[in-house]
Amino acid sequence: MEKNVVSSACEVCPQYNPDGLKKLGVNVENTDYVVALAGNPNTGKSTVFNALTGLRQHTGNWPGKTVTRAEGAFGYNDKTYKLVDLPGTYSLLSTSEDEEVARNFILFGKPDVTVIVVDAGRLERNLNLVLQILEITDKAVLCLNLMDEAKRNHVEVNERALAKRLGVPVVAASARFNKGIPELIDVISQVATGKIACKPHRITNVPKHINDAVKKLSDQIKQRFPNVPNSRWIAFRLLDGDQRIIEALREGEFEL
Amino acid sequence: MKDSVEDIIELSNDLRWKMGGDFHDHITESIYADASEIVEATVTTDSRKGRNAVDVTIDRIVTSRKWGFPIMFLVLGVVLWLTIIGANYPSGLLAELLLDSIHPALKSGAASLHFPWWLSGFLIDGVYLALAWVIAVMLPPMAIFFPLFTLLEDFGYLPRVAFNLDNLFKKAGAHGKQALTMSMGFGCNAAGVVATRIIDSPRERLIAIITNNFSLCNGRWPTQILIATIFVGAVVPKALSGTAAVLSVIGIAVLGMAFMFTSSWLLSKTVLKGQVSTFNLELPPYRPPRFWKTLYTSLIDRTLIVLWRAIVFAAPAGAVIWLISNIMIGDHSIAYWMINSLDGFGWLIGLNGVILVAYIVAIPANEIVIPTVLMLTVLVTGMSGGEGAGVMFELDSANATGEILKAGGWTLLTAVNLMLFSLLHNPCSTTIYTIYRETKSAKWTAVATLMPLIMGFVVTFLVAQVWRLF
């Protein structure tokens, strides 16, 4: 019955500070950090976006509602954050316009934190995208949304075990009812400021002959671009013949 | 430095060649293998209970072969019925307030301030009356229709509609996701055109863009509802008039869908040939809509924004109408000359010069067609309500509107053809601009603009000829 009193462990944490939140709406100029919001379609990204920014971006219960990037901002503990709501995608490996918008922003927009919103009741399907994003970026937070529905469907997720496996913080939420949002904000700020360091999961079950090729290529990329955090992912894409990545290499988009 | 980049690319080509062609599949499999390992270690599902039984049952019914379509029409019917019935009373009240009370007060106020006649005419009879009319006619139906539509959307019904229609779209050579962009179009065609970005194949996306205009948008729903109430409702016994009006509006909406399928099919068989792509459509769980929040956001996001747009376009249109009705060339006003010259062609397609002039004035926004038609009708019939030329009447009810239109020589044919023409004509200027922005092609923008207009002329012409045979 404790649960009814303290809805999550974060509330008793000394760093918990719900009053530090300032919803800044569309005022996105000169923010300290940039936060990207990614995830499968229909996992409630726009709802999370609205909860954080105080905006009323139209939400709808159908996949594919957000086709363009929406931007908003919030302030927390004297820092300001720009939040970018990306179109929902199942993967970053294909070529439709909404997937490109999401992929290019995470890759070239270099957000300080990428929040991956997933449907807690459909974790396995959602992980496909999560694992791809974790190959690209070092700084990510998993928002385990729609917890209320998962519970209704008798699905339980061990958040701690998941966080350990993925190597990034996991926050359980029901954004429609504003549950978990204060905790999410706090974790975002800690990842942005470097208080929490992530060690994201990298794809493991790769057949040996492929892994060798990826390693060889990725080493050469690392040598040429010592500062890119995702040489392995670039190697994946090059081996897949991704023209956009080849072009990005030639145009020097990976130079820092 | 350039060379080392080329080295990397060359090495990747080399390695890809050695690995063979199944790299993509291997990576995808690795990701899935990782995902299932993680899920196994972190997720427990009560397998005895599984997916929520209520969701499964609802889905089995609303997407069934037998019940899917009837339920769709029933839901649409109920929404429209509530809109038509519910909007009557507040519309009357608003008209009484804005047109019967405030308008005369403004006029006498202007008179006591010694406004010249043309200034008070331009501002009060032109700009103010057009605004008042748009608010009185459009606000109540929108304030009912949009929240209802948003509640359905929030509940999760739209993807089921897409699921039901998917097969038809595929047969038409189009993408199944076009069902979703079509649904968006029922709100606003410009929004529907932007929503086509979810379709990855350029060919199918173009089809979806060009045919989106066949979804009746919110600028046109009030026209349909009003004309159906006045004319179609009047030909049946009083007790059935509401039902008849609803059915005729549904008929027009369904006809629009039929046009969408047919023209999609024609396009995919002629200028836009190609393969139909497959895709996964996820049916989201049903979510109990958050009633008050939905009500609030749909009022703010949709109703007020759309109303604001209508007002922004209505004010200058009111001014234009007043000007063309009061600037004389020879013995008659500009409006008179325009109406007269278009009357012949109007008659040919079962409409009249007034309606055609109204559609020219209303290119910026469909919302103002009916107010414009009324103002111009009053002008040509020379009806005197004590006001001057180009001034709208005090319209306290749909009946009064009907009286004016009948005095303007309207028949049931005019009404039916107006409903058809309102469905089948060029998109509004915002949508045209959006189409250009999305396609970056003047050619396809022209096709999307002119194709429905030509269809409208052909259909209304045929209906008028057949009608007059009997």
XYZ file of C-alpha atoms in Angstrom, chain A residues 40-44 47 56-65 67-68 90 93-98 119-120 122-129 131-132 146 149 152-159 161-162 165-166 175-178 201-207 209-210 213-214 216-217 220-221 224-225 235-242 246 249-251 255, chain B residues 1-2 4-9 11-13 15-16 18-19 22-24 26-39 41-47 49-53 55 150 152-160 177 180-181 184 194-200 205 280-290 293 296-297 300-302 438:
170
model
C 7.327 4.265 -32.521
C 4.079 5.716 -33.852
C 1.244 6.004 -31.383
C 3.274 5.657 -28.187
C 2.268 9.069 -26.896
C 1.404 13.740 -25.171
C -1.218 21.824 -26.907
C 0.164 20.127 -29.962
C -2.749 18.157 -31.338
C -2.637 14.534 -30.240
C -4.616 11.716 -31.744
C -4.985 8.025 -31.206
C -3.648 6.971 -34.560
C -0.185 6.157 -35.804
C 1.527 8.759 -37.935
C -0.114 11.877 -36.616
C 4.727 14.095 -39.726
C 6.879 17.122 -39.165
C 9.330 1.806 -36.513
C 16.694 1.821 -41.724
C 14.242 2.723 -44.463
C 13.632 5.772 -46.562
C 10.220 7.366 -46.142
C 10.206 11.084 -45.484
C 9.073 10.884 -41.866
C 4.734 1.530 -25.350
C 5.301 -0.510 -22.196
C 4.502 -3.632 -26.701
C 8.100 -3.479 -25.619
C 9.499 -6.128 -27.942
C 8.288 -4.437 -31.094
C 9.405 -1.031 -29.798
C 12.896 -2.260 -28.954
C 13.733 -2.555 -32.646
C 13.856 1.237 -32.858
C 18.334 -0.533 -30.205
C 18.938 1.361 -33.427
C 1.406 3.861 -21.379
C -2.568 0.296 -20.437
C -4.658 -3.290 -17.898
C -3.302 -5.869 -20.333
C -1.435 -7.710 -17.573
C 2.041 -6.845 -18.816
C 4.703 -6.112 -16.215
C 8.093 -4.621 -16.968
C 11.050 -4.808 -14.623
C 12.351 -1.284 -15.050
C 16.553 -4.888 -15.202
C 15.646 -3.065 -18.398
C 20.344 -4.190 -20.047
C 19.950 -1.067 -22.148
C 1.855 10.764 -19.801
C -1.865 11.115 -20.458
C -2.351 11.348 -16.719
C 0.859 13.299 -16.127
C 23.539 -1.342 -25.299
C 25.123 -2.161 -28.621
C 23.721 -4.833 -30.871
C 25.335 -8.147 -29.961
C 23.818 -11.006 -31.920
C 25.757 -10.205 -35.090
C 27.166 -13.185 -37.036
C 31.861 -12.747 -40.418
C 29.726 -9.626 -40.418
C 33.738 -6.571 -41.418
C 31.904 -3.997 -39.301
C 37.349 -3.295 -39.662
C 35.331 -0.520 -41.245
C 38.926 3.082 -40.036
C 36.054 5.515 -39.497
C 39.425 9.410 -39.558
C 36.727 10.898 -37.308
C 29.752 1.280 -40.623
C 26.400 -0.558 -40.550
C 24.865 2.013 -42.847
C 27.812 2.059 -45.249
C 27.758 -1.705 -45.521
C 24.053 -1.419 -46.267
C 24.877 1.027 -49.073
C 23.024 4.022 -47.553
C 27.957 8.251 -48.094
C 30.781 11.522 -45.305
C 31.783 13.296 -48.496
C 30.191 16.569 -47.431
C 33.497 16.592 -38.885
C 41.792 14.514 -46.212
C 39.251 13.862 -48.922
C 40.710 9.069 -46.468
C 36.941 9.487 -46.801
C 37.064 7.881 -50.220
C 39.178 5.112 -48.694
C 36.443 4.445 -46.153
C 33.778 4.326 -48.852
C 36.575 -0.274 -48.059
C 32.851 -0.428 -47.349
C 32.118 -1.303 -50.979
C 33.492 -5.508 -47.635
C 29.903 -5.384 -48.814
C 32.645 -9.940 -49.926
C 29.774 -10.386 -47.476
C 22.106 -10.433 -47.082
C 23.741 -7.879 -44.793
C 20.533 -5.978 -44.203
C 21.474 -10.201 -40.859
C 21.437 -6.880 -39.053
C 17.658 -6.882 -38.776
C 17.776 -10.415 -37.385
C 20.462 -9.447 -34.883
C 18.348 -6.561 -33.648
C 15.313 -8.781 -33.235
C 17.378 -11.419 -31.458
C 18.686 -8.800 -29.021
C 15.200 -7.418 -28.499
C 13.690 -10.761 -27.681
C 16.512 -11.591 -25.262
C 15.956 -8.330 -23.422
C 12.206 -8.788 -23.303
C 14.651 -11.032 -19.116
C 12.547 -8.001 -18.224
C 8.893 -8.482 -19.166
C 6.342 -10.805 -17.623
C 2.987 -11.242 -19.270
C 0.103 -13.029 -17.699
C -0.418 -15.365 -20.619
C -5.252 -13.230 -19.733
C -3.384 -11.770 -22.704
C -4.646 -8.786 -24.631
C -7.563 -6.945 -23.173
C -10.652 -8.963 -24.058
C -10.473 -4.465 -27.185
C -11.874 14.426 -31.827
C -13.684 9.398 -31.915
C -10.092 10.048 -32.877
C -8.979 9.907 -29.261
C -10.871 6.701 -28.691
C -8.932 5.028 -31.527
C -11.629 4.581 -34.137
C -9.819 6.225 -37.072
C -7.250 3.430 -37.614
C -10.158 0.983 -37.765
C -2.543 4.793 -45.465
C -5.828 8.099 -42.768
C -4.998 11.140 -44.857
C -7.626 14.135 -41.898
C 0.533 17.518 -45.214
C -0.401 14.202 -43.585
C 0.398 12.347 -46.831
C 4.029 12.466 -45.743
C 3.365 9.173 -43.951
C 3.154 7.546 -47.394
C 6.661 6.606 -48.524
C 1.669 9.991 -52.154
C 1.846 -2.619 -41.477
C -1.089 -0.845 -39.952
C -0.995 -0.942 -36.205
C -4.377 -0.933 -34.542
C -3.806 1.010 -31.349
C -5.625 0.008 -28.191
C -8.897 1.726 -27.482
C -8.372 4.491 -25.008
C -11.200 5.969 -23.026
C -11.184 9.559 -24.284
C -10.414 12.170 -21.671
C -9.572 17.723 -22.019
C -11.157 21.866 -24.486
C -8.384 21.146 -26.974
C -9.149 25.658 -29.033
C -7.192 23.781 -31.681
C -9.824 23.208 -34.261
C 4.484 19.449 -50.781
